[in-house]
Amino acid sequence: MTTTRKSIFLTAFLTLVIVVHGLAQQYPVFTQYYFNELVLNPAYAGSQVQLSLTAMYRNQWVNFPGAPKTFSVSGHTALAKNKVGIGLLINHDEIGSYKNEHIYANYAYKIHFPNATLAMGLQAGINLLGADYSKLDLQSPGDAAFYNILNVVKPNFGAGLFYSKKNFFVGFSVPFILNNKIANNVEGLLGQLKEARYYYIRSGVVLPLDRFNKVKLNPSILIRQQEGQPLSVDINNAIIFYDVFSAGISYRTGDSFISFIDLKVSEKFHFGYSYDWTQSDLNRFSNGTHEFMLNYRTRIRGVHKNPECPHYYSYR
């Protein structure tokens, strides 16, 4: 095989890898869900009672060409004397020449028990799927196989349950129920690709380590199942100090070890950072993954009045 033909073959192969991976990972994988469950479960809307606004940025597989970069903003609050919760979630995700936007409104209805709350949530919105092949270094830029075929709007909806006590929670969600068809050409290679359905089971507990509740242990787990992909499990554990600072580690099966911290900057602001230490074969090309989170919480005068809001590290 000549050098030119090898170059063309390699370009086509890498392009196909980016295309297939970009479409397979249709919803971004977050680490900071640890501090913002709304990215997984619509039933979490309003769980903090007061208005909670969160911005997250994830730079995945640093130094790997075409690697995912994700920016997420969300907000949610409780209404009607904490009987319902509403929220809005917007994600922007880029993988190679592909970009996805998710814009979803969330609604949760809460049933309060003496020491617990059960929330039933729904979300509905749209996925904006696009491709810009001008970002690819093609040997044949005019090839019809690489026309901008992904420039579509796909509606979808999902549901979830979220049961919480002061120091314990468990949730189940299916945030995307419809298997919308994504594409039907690129020389037949992508004819069967559809939006994947996701299933999440998430649970955690806060355990005091001293009688004054100054130091606490916060183990949790996330079971993630994407249709057509292997089961993924996140095993997390953190230590909370004086309700001001927390530090922890996680293991994501078959993918990475994770270290993360969270700092209470003020009564209204929290800052979080995590680093994923890639364990798969990608670690030969990537320096890992950075993720940042900033959370702002406040009461809205005339809406919340004098509600009893959970502490940042509590679930109810």
XYZ file of C-alpha atoms in Angstrom, residues 127 154-156 178-182 193-196:
13
model
C -32.044 17.265 21.145
C -35.397 15.479 17.799
C -37.992 15.794 20.600
C -37.786 13.425 23.529
C -37.765 7.670 22.565
C -35.316 5.888 20.245
C -35.265 8.581 17.567
C -33.486 7.737 14.342
C -30.395 9.912 13.883
C -28.017 4.485 14.454
C -30.663 5.776 16.837
C -30.742 7.855 20.003
C -29.982 5.528 22.875
